[in-house]
XYZ file of C-alpha atoms in Angstrom:
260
model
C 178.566 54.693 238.197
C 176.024 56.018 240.941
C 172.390 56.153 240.583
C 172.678 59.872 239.793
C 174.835 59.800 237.113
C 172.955 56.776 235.606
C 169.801 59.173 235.895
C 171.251 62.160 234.428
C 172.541 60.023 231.802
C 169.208 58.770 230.981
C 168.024 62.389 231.245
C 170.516 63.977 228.813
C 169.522 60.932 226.126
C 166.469 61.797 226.409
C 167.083 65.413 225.576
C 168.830 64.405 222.722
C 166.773 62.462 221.226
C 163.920 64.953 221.814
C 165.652 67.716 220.382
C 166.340 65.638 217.506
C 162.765 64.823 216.894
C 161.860 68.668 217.197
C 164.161 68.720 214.236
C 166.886 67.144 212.270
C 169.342 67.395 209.229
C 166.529 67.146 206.427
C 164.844 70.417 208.018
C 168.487 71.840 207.518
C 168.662 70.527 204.020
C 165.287 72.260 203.218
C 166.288 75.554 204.886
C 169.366 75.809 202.884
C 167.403 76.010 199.160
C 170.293 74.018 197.943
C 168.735 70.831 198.152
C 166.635 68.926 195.499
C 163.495 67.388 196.083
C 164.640 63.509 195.500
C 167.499 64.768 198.346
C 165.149 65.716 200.724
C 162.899 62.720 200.129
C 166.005 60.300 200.854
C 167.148 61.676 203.818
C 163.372 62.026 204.985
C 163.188 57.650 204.363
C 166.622 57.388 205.925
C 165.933 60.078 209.062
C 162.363 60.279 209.503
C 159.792 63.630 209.312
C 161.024 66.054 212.437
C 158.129 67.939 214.409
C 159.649 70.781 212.653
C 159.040 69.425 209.277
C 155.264 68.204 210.154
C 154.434 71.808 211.603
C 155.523 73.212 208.715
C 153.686 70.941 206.313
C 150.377 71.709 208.332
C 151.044 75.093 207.646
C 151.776 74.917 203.690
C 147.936 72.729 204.071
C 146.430 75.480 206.277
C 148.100 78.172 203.089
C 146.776 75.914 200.553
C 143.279 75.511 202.332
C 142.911 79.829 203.125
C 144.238 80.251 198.984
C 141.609 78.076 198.154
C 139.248 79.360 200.113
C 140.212 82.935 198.742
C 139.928 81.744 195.074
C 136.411 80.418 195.800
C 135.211 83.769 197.167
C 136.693 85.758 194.230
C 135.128 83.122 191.548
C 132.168 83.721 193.533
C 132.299 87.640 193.522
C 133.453 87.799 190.215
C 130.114 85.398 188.987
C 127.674 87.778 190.841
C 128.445 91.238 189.028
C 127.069 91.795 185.234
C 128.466 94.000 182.879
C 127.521 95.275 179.667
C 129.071 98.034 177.065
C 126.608 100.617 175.550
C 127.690 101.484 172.309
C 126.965 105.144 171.138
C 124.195 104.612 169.304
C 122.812 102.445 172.431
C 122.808 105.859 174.128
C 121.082 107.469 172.021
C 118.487 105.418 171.890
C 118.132 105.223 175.816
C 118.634 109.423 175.036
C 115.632 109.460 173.046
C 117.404 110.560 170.408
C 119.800 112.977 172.189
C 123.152 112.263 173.513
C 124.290 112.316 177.153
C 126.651 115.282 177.752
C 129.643 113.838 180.321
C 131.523 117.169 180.570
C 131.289 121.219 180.394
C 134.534 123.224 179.536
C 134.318 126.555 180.409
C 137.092 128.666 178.755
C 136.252 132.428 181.147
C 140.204 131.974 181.573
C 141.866 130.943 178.162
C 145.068 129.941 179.905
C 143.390 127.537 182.433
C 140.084 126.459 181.008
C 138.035 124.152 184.152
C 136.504 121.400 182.802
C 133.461 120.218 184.958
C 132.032 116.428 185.137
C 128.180 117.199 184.600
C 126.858 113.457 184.189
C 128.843 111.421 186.476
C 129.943 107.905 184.659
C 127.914 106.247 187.658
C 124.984 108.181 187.245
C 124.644 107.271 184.042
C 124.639 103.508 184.561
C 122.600 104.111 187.592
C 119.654 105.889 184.848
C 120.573 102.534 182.680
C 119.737 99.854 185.713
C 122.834 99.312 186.658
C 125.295 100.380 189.122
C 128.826 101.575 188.267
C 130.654 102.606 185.435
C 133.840 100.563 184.776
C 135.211 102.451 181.822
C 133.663 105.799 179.979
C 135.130 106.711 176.700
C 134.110 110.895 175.928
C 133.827 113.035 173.012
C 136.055 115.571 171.833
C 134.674 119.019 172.916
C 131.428 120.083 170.913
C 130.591 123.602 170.088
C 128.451 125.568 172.325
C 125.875 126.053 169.462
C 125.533 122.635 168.815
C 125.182 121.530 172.417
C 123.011 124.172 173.647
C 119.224 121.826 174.381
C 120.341 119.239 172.223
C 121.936 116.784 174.965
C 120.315 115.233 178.384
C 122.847 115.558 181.764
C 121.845 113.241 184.367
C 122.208 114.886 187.779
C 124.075 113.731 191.169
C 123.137 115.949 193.989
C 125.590 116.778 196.523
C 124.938 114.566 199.017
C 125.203 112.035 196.336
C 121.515 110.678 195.101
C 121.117 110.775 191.153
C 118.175 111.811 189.640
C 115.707 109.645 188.412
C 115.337 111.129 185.309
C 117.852 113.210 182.654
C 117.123 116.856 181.937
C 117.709 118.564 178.811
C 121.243 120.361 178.551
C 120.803 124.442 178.804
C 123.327 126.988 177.669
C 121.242 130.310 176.844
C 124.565 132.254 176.765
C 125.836 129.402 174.817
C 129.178 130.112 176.304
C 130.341 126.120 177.445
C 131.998 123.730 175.102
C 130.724 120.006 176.329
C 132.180 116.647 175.800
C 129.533 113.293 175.274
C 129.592 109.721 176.064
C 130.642 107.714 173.100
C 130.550 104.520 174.958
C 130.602 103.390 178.757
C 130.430 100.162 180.036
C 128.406 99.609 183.314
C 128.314 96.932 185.872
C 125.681 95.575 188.376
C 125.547 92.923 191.266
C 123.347 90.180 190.424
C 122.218 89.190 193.699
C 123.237 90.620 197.302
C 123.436 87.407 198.935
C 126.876 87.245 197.980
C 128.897 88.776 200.584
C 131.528 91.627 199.828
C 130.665 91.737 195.938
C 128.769 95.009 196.341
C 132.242 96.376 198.139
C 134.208 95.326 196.105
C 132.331 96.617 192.782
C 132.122 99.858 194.668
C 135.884 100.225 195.237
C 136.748 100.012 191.130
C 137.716 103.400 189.804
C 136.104 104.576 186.871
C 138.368 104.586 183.871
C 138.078 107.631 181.887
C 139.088 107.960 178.382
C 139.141 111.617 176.547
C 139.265 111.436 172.911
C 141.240 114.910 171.668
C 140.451 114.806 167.811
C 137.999 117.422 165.827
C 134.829 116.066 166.596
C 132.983 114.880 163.828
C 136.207 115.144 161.441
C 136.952 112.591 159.404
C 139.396 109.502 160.449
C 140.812 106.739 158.664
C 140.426 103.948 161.388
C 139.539 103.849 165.125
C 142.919 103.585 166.131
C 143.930 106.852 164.183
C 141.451 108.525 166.744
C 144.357 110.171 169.526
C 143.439 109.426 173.164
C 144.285 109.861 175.986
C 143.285 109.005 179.938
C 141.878 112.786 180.266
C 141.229 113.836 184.109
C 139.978 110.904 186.093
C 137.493 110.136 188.665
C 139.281 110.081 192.110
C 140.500 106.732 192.404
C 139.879 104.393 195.556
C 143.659 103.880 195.675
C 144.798 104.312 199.198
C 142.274 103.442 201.124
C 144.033 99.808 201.696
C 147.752 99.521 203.078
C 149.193 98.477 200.169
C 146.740 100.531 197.545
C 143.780 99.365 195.681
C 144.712 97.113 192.279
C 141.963 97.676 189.639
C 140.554 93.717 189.645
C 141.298 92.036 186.411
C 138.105 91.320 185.479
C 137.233 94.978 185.848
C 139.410 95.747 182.449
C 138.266 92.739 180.954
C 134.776 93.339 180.904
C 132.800 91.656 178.253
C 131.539 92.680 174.837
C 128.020 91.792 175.903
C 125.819 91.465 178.691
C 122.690 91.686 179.598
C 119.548 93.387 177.718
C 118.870 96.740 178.212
């Protein structure tokens, strides 16, 4: 055997054996699925961990690291907004008395009646110290008559500022059926050292709930009272690749929060 063929017998071992540290059968055996993990662990004693199979556990530890990292932030998030859940006789106390009017109807076309938001669910919170309404539960439609000066609308402007203070409702013709806020529920950041909580408060969608029943007629039980989701707020949905998911501790609000 010559020198050469000595060397390029070395050469090819060498090869070998490298490409069989880059990876082996176990890496195989995990591919496949089909393997348990007492398999795998035997024929890692018996073969040895590949390249291939420390890269790849590096990268489950990198995963595991980012996920936890990702959990922390959302924990983090999630402890930095407030909520709380005005009843209806919470409003109207912060009403002095009066309730706040949510919606007009005007019925000028009896087949397709336009129903106008006049007190934005974030306005409200906004008049109530906080920042965004999570969830708004409204009225079944009152009577011009009996909504005409007897209700407070807080105003957004178009470029989007709210008033700083309600105004009564007017109706001289008395010609609008409204709809009032039975209940809302509004939420606030806590402190805006907390990176990304204000955007991601800001990207929950109201969620609007329309009760249908006679107002003011009489019902056996709250859950006798028909509902339904009513014409929504323009969702953020969309504005991400995959669409916006409403954050589960956006529909789990609590009961109770802070003090008015």
């Amino acid at each position: 055997m010559t020198f050469k063929t000595l060397l390029f017998s070395f050469t090819l071992i060498a090869a070998i054996e490298a490409q069989a540290a880059v990876k082996n059968l176990c890496d195989d055996m995990i591919a496949s699925g089909k393997s348990t993990d007492n398999q795998i662990k035997k024929c890692l004693a018996k073969m040895g961990e590949s390249d291939t199979y420390k890269e790849n556990l590096q990268k489950k530890k990198w995963q595991a690291d980012a996920d936890s990292a990702k959990s922390a932030e959302t924990a983090a998030k999630k402890a930095n907004i407030v909520s709380k859940k005005f009843s209806s006789s919470e409003l109207d106390d912060a009403g002095f008395g009066k309730s706040f009017f949510a919606m007009r109807v005007d019925y000028s076309n009896m087949r397709k009646p336009k129903e106008k938001r006049i007190t934005e669910g974030d306005a409200l919170c906004k008049y109530l110290g906080f920042d965004k309404a999570l969830k708004s539960i409204v009225s079944a439609e009152i009577m011009p008559g009996d909504a005409n000066k007897n209700g407070l609308i807080v105003d957004t402007s178009f470029l989007g500022v709210v008033s700083k203070e309600p105004e009564l409702y007017v109706d001289k013709d008395e010609k609008y059926t409204v709809r009032k806020y039975v209940e809302v529920t509004c939420a606030k950041v806590k402190s805006k050292e907390v990176a990304g909580t204000e955007d991601e408060l800001s990207k929950v969608a109201e969620d609007l709930i329309v009760l249908n029943e006679t107002f003011n007629a009489p019902k056996s039980d709250d859950k006798s009272a028909a509902q339904n989701d009513g014409p929504r707020k323009p969702a953020e949905d969309g504005k991400t690749t995959n669409g916006y998911k409403r954050p589960d501790w956006a529909t789990q609000v609590p009961t109770q929060g802070i003090a008015k």
